[in-house]
Amino acid sequence: MNKKIFLKYFGRMVFAASITAILILISSGCSSRKDEPVVLNDSTIVYPSKYQTGILPKVTFSNKISKKTGKPIKPGIIFKLQDQAKLYASVDLEKQIKDGDRDLMIHIDWLDSIGNSFYKKRIDISPSDSSSIITSSISITSEKRRTGNYLVRIFLFRELIAEKYFQLVDSSNYSKLFPPKEKPKSEKQQQKKTTKKKVTKSNSSTEQVKANLVLCKKLSKKTGNPIGAATTFTIKDKAKVKAVVSIEKQDIKTNEQMKFYFDWIGPDGKSFYKKRVVYTTSNPFFTVSNSISISPEKRQPGTYTLQVTFRKKIIAEQKFELTAPTKPDSLKSRN
């Protein structure tokens, strides 16, 4: 009798162990992506495939798509809320998987500034399709969207393979970031000031920089994305405030060296830390970052400001609050 009971429970134990082993193998073996992401020069965060035949997508944002080429027109990362305006996300699948006659199931997921998904589009790509670019679009009217930092995520067979941030701003802030160009003067005035006009045009083009600033507690080691994005932070030991700036500069030279300054200003209006960040790039889209400690020994509660400058011009500015740590309820009751 004891032998029968032993065999009964032993069989159940073997079955449970087998199921556990299968689940472990499935969870560890199904992923075809590497754990560490790669940030491309255009700010696309990519999760590379473990195989050489995988997909290396690039995400580009624009208000318009060329009817002839299907490519984005005037791409960027900062866009203005306006009537009847649309924003397109173009995904270039550089290395398309050839998986026999099997279609590729792609999802393009749009997330708001809070992190909630508000629109998702599924696209099935046939092996016979010649084009490697797929698109999805949303309305960016002030009635449907709010200002803030948004995110687009790309999934292949429901597995995250890429993501990229963009910013929506109102018309007043957009005008400050990108002032309108001067109207062309008459032909006589152009002939008289040809040399001077050329120099002015060159300077304005090199200094036209778009910047999107995000403050956060830390960066994810896996995704490279900001974690705890906010404008209010609590002072505590080993805590930091990180600043991540996505830069767009269209007129860029090969291996151009660009110098950015992060100026951290305290509640008294005085600068307490200034950091120069030198970035060498040939791509019009890239990211620079900096951080400060907000431990009790170094910071006091109050309103702080971060200014990011390029060639003595402020390209991004953000105010943030540092608050004192709250006391536990046990300590409050004692007082």
Short mmCIF file of N, CA, C and O in Angstrom, two decimals, residues 32 40 56 60 62 66 124 148 153 161 183 207 225 265 275 277 316 323:
data_model
loop_
_atom_site.label_atom_id
_atom_site.label_comp_id
_atom_site.label_asym_id
_atom_site.label_seq_id
_atom_site.Cartn_x
_atom_site.Cartn_y
_atom_site.Cartn_z
N SER A 32 14.52 36.07 -29.48
CA SER A 32 15.51 36.10 -30.55
C SER A 32 16.30 37.39 -30.52
O SER A 32 17.03 37.70 -31.45
N LEU A 40 21.01 53.96 -32.01
CA LEU A 40 21.55 54.39 -33.29
C LEU A 40 21.78 55.90 -33.30
O LEU A 40 21.32 56.62 -32.42
N LEU A 56 17.09 45.05 -38.51
CA LEU A 56 17.68 46.20 -37.82
C LEU A 56 16.88 47.44 -38.23
O LEU A 56 17.22 48.13 -39.19
N THR A 60 11.75 56.86 -38.25
CA THR A 60 11.87 58.26 -38.62
C THR A 60 10.50 58.92 -38.52
O THR A 60 9.50 58.36 -39.00
N SER A 62 7.97 62.31 -39.27
CA SER A 62 7.80 63.45 -40.18
C SER A 62 6.32 63.80 -40.28
O SER A 62 5.45 62.98 -39.94
N SER A 66 6.74 61.52 -48.94
CA SER A 66 6.85 61.76 -50.39
C SER A 66 6.00 60.75 -51.16
O SER A 66 6.10 59.54 -50.93
N ASP A 124 1.18 43.19 -41.86
CA ASP A 124 1.73 41.90 -42.27
C ASP A 124 2.53 42.07 -43.55
O ASP A 124 2.02 42.59 -44.55
N GLY A 148 4.06 67.12 -24.75
CA GLY A 148 4.80 66.17 -23.94
C GLY A 148 5.66 65.25 -24.78
O GLY A 148 5.75 65.39 -26.01
N ARG A 153 6.79 52.24 -30.37
CA ARG A 153 7.46 50.96 -30.22
C ARG A 153 7.13 50.06 -31.41
O ARG A 153 5.99 50.04 -31.89
N ILE A 161 11.36 45.13 -30.83
CA ILE A 161 12.62 45.17 -31.58
C ILE A 161 13.18 46.58 -31.70
O ILE A 161 14.36 46.75 -31.98
N LYS A 183 12.04 87.12 -45.01
CA LYS A 183 11.55 87.16 -46.38
C LYS A 183 12.67 87.62 -47.32
O LYS A 183 13.49 88.47 -46.96
N GLU A 207 23.60 76.88 -36.73
CA GLU A 207 23.13 77.04 -35.36
C GLU A 207 21.68 76.61 -35.18
O GLU A 207 21.13 76.72 -34.10
N ASN A 225 16.28 53.64 -22.02
CA ASN A 225 15.22 54.64 -21.89
C ASN A 225 15.24 55.29 -20.52
O ASN A 225 15.67 54.68 -19.54
N ILE A 265 21.42 75.15 -12.31
CA ILE A 265 21.25 76.38 -11.54
C ILE A 265 20.40 76.10 -10.31
O ILE A 265 19.34 75.46 -10.40
N LYS A 275 28.81 71.47 -17.02
CA LYS A 275 29.53 70.37 -17.67
C LYS A 275 29.52 70.54 -19.18
O LYS A 275 28.47 70.77 -19.79
N VAL A 277 29.95 68.80 -22.76
CA VAL A 277 29.86 67.50 -23.40
C VAL A 277 30.21 67.67 -24.88
O VAL A 277 29.55 68.41 -25.60
N ALA A 316 17.70 74.22 -24.91
CA ALA A 316 16.73 73.50 -24.08
C ALA A 316 16.82 73.99 -22.65
O ALA A 316 17.92 74.29 -22.15
N THR A 323 12.43 68.01 -3.44
CA THR A 323 11.68 68.04 -2.20
C THR A 323 12.39 67.24 -1.12
O THR A 323 13.13 66.30 -1.41
#
